[in-house]
PDB file of C-alpha atoms in Angstrom:
ATOM      1  CA  MET A   1     -36.822  24.533  20.159  1.00  0.00           C
ATOM      2  CA  ASP A   2     -38.037  21.003  19.727  1.00  0.00           C
ATOM      3  CA  ILE A   3     -37.639  18.751  22.792  1.00  0.00           C
ATOM      4  CA  ALA A   4     -36.189  15.938  20.652  1.00  0.00           C
ATOM      5  CA  TYR A   5     -33.520  18.327  19.379  1.00  0.00           C
ATOM      6  CA  ILE A   6     -32.596  19.376  22.918  1.00  0.00           C
ATOM      7  CA  ILE A   7     -32.386  15.749  24.097  1.00  0.00           C
ATOM      8  CA  ALA A   8     -30.285  14.736  21.087  1.00  0.00           C
ATOM      9  CA  GLU A   9     -27.876  17.633  21.614  1.00  0.00           C
ATOM     10  CA  GLU A  10     -27.511  16.760  25.298  1.00  0.00           C
ATOM     11  CA  ARG A  11     -26.775  13.123  24.488  1.00  0.00           C
ATOM     12  CA  ILE A  12     -24.188  14.146  21.894  1.00  0.00           C
ATOM     13  CA  ARG A  13     -22.478  16.450  24.415  1.00  0.00           C
ATOM     14  CA  GLN A  14     -22.432  13.647  26.980  1.00  0.00           C
ATOM     15  CA  ALA A  15     -21.006  11.159  24.447  1.00  0.00           C
ATOM     16  CA  ILE A  16     -18.251  13.634  23.551  1.00  0.00           C
ATOM     17  CA  LYS A  17     -17.495  14.148  27.244  1.00  0.00           C
ATOM     18  CA  ASP A  18     -17.394  10.362  27.827  1.00  0.00           C
ATOM     19  CA  GLY A  19     -15.028   9.894  24.865  1.00  0.00           C
ATOM     20  CA  ASP A  20     -17.456   7.761  22.845  1.00  0.00           C
ATOM     21  CA  PHE A  21     -16.343   9.485  19.638  1.00  0.00           C
ATOM     22  CA  ASP A  22     -12.617   9.085  20.258  1.00  0.00           C
ATOM     23  CA  LYS A  23     -10.566   6.804  18.016  1.00  0.00           C
ATOM     24  CA  LEU A  24     -13.354   5.923  15.609  1.00  0.00           C
ATOM     25  CA  PRO A  25     -12.422   4.455  12.206  1.00  0.00           C
ATOM     26  CA  GLY A  26     -11.627   7.274   9.791  1.00  0.00           C
ATOM     27  CA  GLU A  27     -10.955   9.789  12.539  1.00  0.00           C
ATOM     28  CA  GLY A  28      -9.093  12.811  11.185  1.00  0.00           C
ATOM     29  CA  LYS A  29      -9.783  11.840   7.571  1.00  0.00           C
ATOM     30  CA  PRO A  30     -12.060  13.824   5.264  1.00  0.00           C
ATOM     31  CA  LEU A  31     -15.561  12.513   4.793  1.00  0.00           C
ATOM     32  CA  LYS A  32     -16.198  10.722   1.538  1.00  0.00           C
ATOM     33  CA  LEU A  33     -19.242  12.532   0.219  1.00  0.00           C
ATOM     34  CA  GLU A  34     -21.255  11.054  -2.587  1.00  0.00           C
ATOM     35  CA  ASP A  35     -22.488  13.086  -5.521  1.00  0.00           C
ATOM     36  CA  LEU A  36     -26.187  12.299  -5.576  1.00  0.00           C
ATOM     37  CA  SER A  37     -27.143  15.103  -7.952  1.00  0.00           C
ATOM     38  CA  HIS A  38     -28.257  12.539 -10.565  1.00  0.00           C
ATOM     39  CA  ILE A  39     -30.873  11.155  -8.161  1.00  0.00           C
ATOM     40  CA  PRO A  40     -34.118  13.059  -7.555  1.00  0.00           C
ATOM     41  CA  GLU A  41     -34.103  14.673  -4.118  1.00  0.00           C
ATOM     42  CA  GLU A  42     -37.108  12.712  -2.889  1.00  0.00           C
ATOM     43  CA  LEU A  43     -35.349   9.397  -3.684  1.00  0.00           C
ATOM     44  CA  ARG A  44     -31.912  10.163  -2.222  1.00  0.00           C
ATOM     45  CA  GLN A  45     -32.532   8.787   1.260  1.00  0.00           C
ATOM     46  CA  ALA A  46     -33.973   5.568  -0.165  1.00  0.00           C
ATOM     47  CA  TYR A  47     -30.951   5.314  -2.481  1.00  0.00           C
ATOM     48  CA  ARG A  48     -28.553   5.746   0.453  1.00  0.00           C
ATOM     49  CA  MET A  49     -30.373   3.052   2.404  1.00  0.00           C
ATOM     50  CA  LEU A  50     -30.234   0.608  -0.521  1.00  0.00           C
ATOM     51  CA  LYS A  51     -26.561   1.361  -1.141  1.00  0.00           C
ATOM     52  CA  ASN A  52     -25.659   0.961   2.547  1.00  0.00           C
ATOM     53  CA  ALA A  53     -27.491  -2.375   2.544  1.00  0.00           C
ATOM     54  CA  ASN A  54     -25.351  -3.441  -0.450  1.00  0.00           C
ATOM     55  CA  MET A  55     -28.421  -3.649  -2.649  1.00  0.00           C
ATOM     56  CA  ILE A  56     -26.836  -1.402  -5.304  1.00  0.00           C
ATOM     57  CA  SER A  57     -23.592  -2.645  -6.765  1.00  0.00           C
ATOM     58  CA  ASP A  58     -20.739  -0.475  -7.940  1.00  0.00           C
ATOM     59  CA  GLU A  59     -21.347  -1.738 -11.464  1.00  0.00           C
ATOM     60  CA  GLN A  60     -24.966  -0.581 -11.390  1.00  0.00           C
ATOM     61  CA  GLU A  61     -23.927   2.790 -10.055  1.00  0.00           C
ATOM     62  CA  LEU A  62     -21.275   3.200 -12.749  1.00  0.00           C
ATOM     63  CA  LYS A  63     -23.738   2.206 -15.476  1.00  0.00           C
ATOM     64  CA  ARG A  64     -26.185   4.824 -14.235  1.00  0.00           C
ATOM     65  CA  ASP A  65     -23.412   7.434 -14.064  1.00  0.00           C
ATOM     66  CA  MET A  66     -22.292   6.604 -17.606  1.00  0.00           C
ATOM     67  CA  ALA A  67     -25.853   6.902 -18.909  1.00  0.00           C
ATOM     68  CA  THR A  68     -26.234  10.287 -17.206  1.00  0.00           C
ATOM     69  CA  ILE A  69     -22.959  11.568 -18.628  1.00  0.00           C
ATOM     70  CA  GLU A  70     -23.868  10.297 -22.105  1.00  0.00           C
ATOM     71  CA  GLU A  71     -27.164  12.157 -21.862  1.00  0.00           C
ATOM     72  CA  LEU A  72     -25.363  15.336 -20.794  1.00  0.00           C
ATOM     73  CA  ILE A  73     -22.934  14.989 -23.692  1.00  0.00           C
ATOM     74  CA  SER A  74     -25.826  14.606 -26.123  1.00  0.00           C
ATOM     75  CA  ILE A  75     -27.310  17.968 -25.098  1.00  0.00           C
ATOM     76  CA  CYS A  76     -24.059  19.819 -24.437  1.00  0.00           C
ATOM     77  CA  THR A  77     -23.432  22.934 -26.528  1.00  0.00           C
ATOM     78  CA  ASP A  78     -20.102  24.042 -25.032  1.00  0.00           C
ATOM     79  CA  ALA A  79     -17.039  22.331 -26.543  1.00  0.00           C
ATOM     80  CA  ASN A  80     -14.985  22.632 -23.339  1.00  0.00           C
ATOM     81  CA  GLU A  81     -17.770  21.161 -21.236  1.00  0.00           C
ATOM     82  CA  GLU A  82     -18.275  18.373 -23.756  1.00  0.00           C
ATOM     83  CA  GLN A  83     -14.556  17.555 -23.560  1.00  0.00           C
ATOM     84  CA  ARG A  84     -14.726  17.477 -19.746  1.00  0.00           C
ATOM     85  CA  LEU A  85     -17.777  15.208 -19.826  1.00  0.00           C
ATOM     86  CA  THR A  86     -16.120  12.917 -22.369  1.00  0.00           C
ATOM     87  CA  GLU A  87     -13.106  12.566 -20.084  1.00  0.00           C
ATOM     88  CA  MET A  88     -15.410  11.776 -17.151  1.00  0.00           C
ATOM     89  CA  LEU A  89     -17.181   9.153 -19.261  1.00  0.00           C
ATOM     90  CA  THR A  90     -13.871   7.565 -20.215  1.00  0.00           C
ATOM     91  CA  GLU A  91     -12.850   7.376 -16.551  1.00  0.00           C
ATOM     92  CA  LYS A  92     -16.176   5.764 -15.612  1.00  0.00           C
ATOM     93  CA  ARG A  93     -15.849   3.232 -18.447  1.00  0.00           C
ATOM     94  CA  LEU A  94     -12.348   2.296 -17.380  1.00  0.00           C
ATOM     95  CA  ARG A  95     -13.481   1.875 -13.777  1.00  0.00           C
ATOM     96  CA  PHE A  96     -16.431  -0.246 -14.926  1.00  0.00           C
ATOM     97  CA  GLU A  97     -14.166  -2.456 -17.029  1.00  0.00           C
ATOM     98  CA  GLN A  98     -11.813  -2.867 -14.065  1.00  0.00           C
ATOM     99  CA  LEU A  99     -14.696  -3.985 -11.845  1.00  0.00           C
ATOM    100  CA  VAL A 100     -15.988  -6.355 -14.491  1.00  0.00           C
ATOM    101  CA  ASP A 101     -12.528  -7.828 -15.034  1.00  0.00           C
ATOM    102  CA  LYS A 102     -12.109  -8.220 -11.304  1.00  0.00           C
ATOM    103  CA  LYS A 103     -15.288 -10.286 -11.150  1.00  0.00           C
ATOM    104  CA  LYS A 104     -14.234 -12.321 -14.204  1.00  0.00           C
ATOM    105  CA  MET A 105     -17.420 -11.430 -16.034  1.00  0.00           C
ATOM    106  CA  THR A 106     -15.579 -10.940 -19.301  1.00  0.00           C
ATOM    107  CA  SER A 107     -14.830 -14.656 -19.557  1.00  0.00           C
ATOM    108  CA  SER A 108     -18.508 -15.298 -20.211  1.00  0.00           C
ATOM    109  CA  ALA A 109     -19.507 -15.748 -23.863  1.00  0.00           C
ATOM    110  CA  ALA A 110     -22.812 -14.019 -23.155  1.00  0.00           C
ATOM    111  CA  TYR A 111     -21.014 -10.973 -21.799  1.00  0.00           C
ATOM    112  CA  ARG A 112     -18.789 -10.708 -24.879  1.00  0.00           C
ATOM    113  CA  THR A 113     -21.824 -11.003 -27.180  1.00  0.00           C
ATOM    114  CA  TYR A 114     -23.728  -8.282 -25.369  1.00  0.00           C
ATOM    115  CA  GLN A 115     -20.615  -6.137 -25.015  1.00  0.00           C
ATOM    116  CA  ASN A 116     -20.189  -6.119 -28.802  1.00  0.00           C
ATOM    117  CA  LYS A 117     -23.855  -5.245 -29.311  1.00  0.00           C
ATOM    118  CA  ILE A 118     -23.686  -2.453 -26.742  1.00  0.00           C
ATOM    119  CA  TYR A 119     -20.499  -1.003 -28.220  1.00  0.00           C
ATOM    120  CA  SER A 120     -21.890  -1.114 -31.758  1.00  0.00           C
ATOM    121  CA  LYS A 121     -25.066   0.703 -30.659  1.00  0.00           C
ATOM    122  CA  PHE A 122     -23.012   3.197 -28.697  1.00  0.00           C
ATOM    123  CA  PHE A 123     -20.783   3.975 -31.681  1.00  0.00           C
ATOM    124  CA  LEU A 124     -23.846   4.304 -33.927  1.00  0.00           C
ATOM    125  CA  LEU A 125     -25.364   6.740 -31.429  1.00  0.00           C
ATOM    126  CA  MET A 126     -22.117   8.720 -31.234  1.00  0.00           C
ATOM    127  CA  SER A 127     -21.945   8.993 -35.033  1.00  0.00           C
ATOM    128  CA  VAL A 128     -25.531  10.294 -35.131  1.00  0.00           C
ATOM    129  CA  ILE A 129     -24.692  12.837 -32.432  1.00  0.00           C
ATOM    130  CA  ASP A 130     -21.563  13.909 -34.314  1.00  0.00           C
ATOM    131  CA  GLU A 131     -23.577  14.365 -37.515  1.00  0.00           C
ATOM    132  CA  THR A 132     -26.223  16.349 -35.640  1.00  0.00           C
ATOM    133  CA  ILE A 133     -23.728  18.621 -33.931  1.00  0.00           C
ATOM    134  CA  GLY A 134     -21.386  18.946 -36.890  1.00  0.00           C
ATOM    135  CA  GLY A 135     -23.929  19.244 -39.645  1.00  0.00           C
TER     136      GLY A 135
END
């Protein structure tokens, strides 16, 4: 065994004995685990560090999630899986819109202009996908 491992284990045992872990915030509640499957394994620790330092906003994370789900939908061949992914995408969009509304970003004229452009491109892309899958 590694000496660092032995020392760490001994310190953890001592902290438990001293009650250092008693009554911590979130005690008795399930851990909130993040799904980092969309991030390459070698970048996950860096991502966690940036997120914990508040360098990655919820909006950015939702945008990335939506892009990933859209990509999965575009290559999906199973109708049930496509339906599930579409529902996930809808939930992410609603959450994104809630966050944007909360920050009052929608009152900006620039946001509305870009929102219309994004939606029109999205609907064009969806129609192309539908034609490809259906035809």
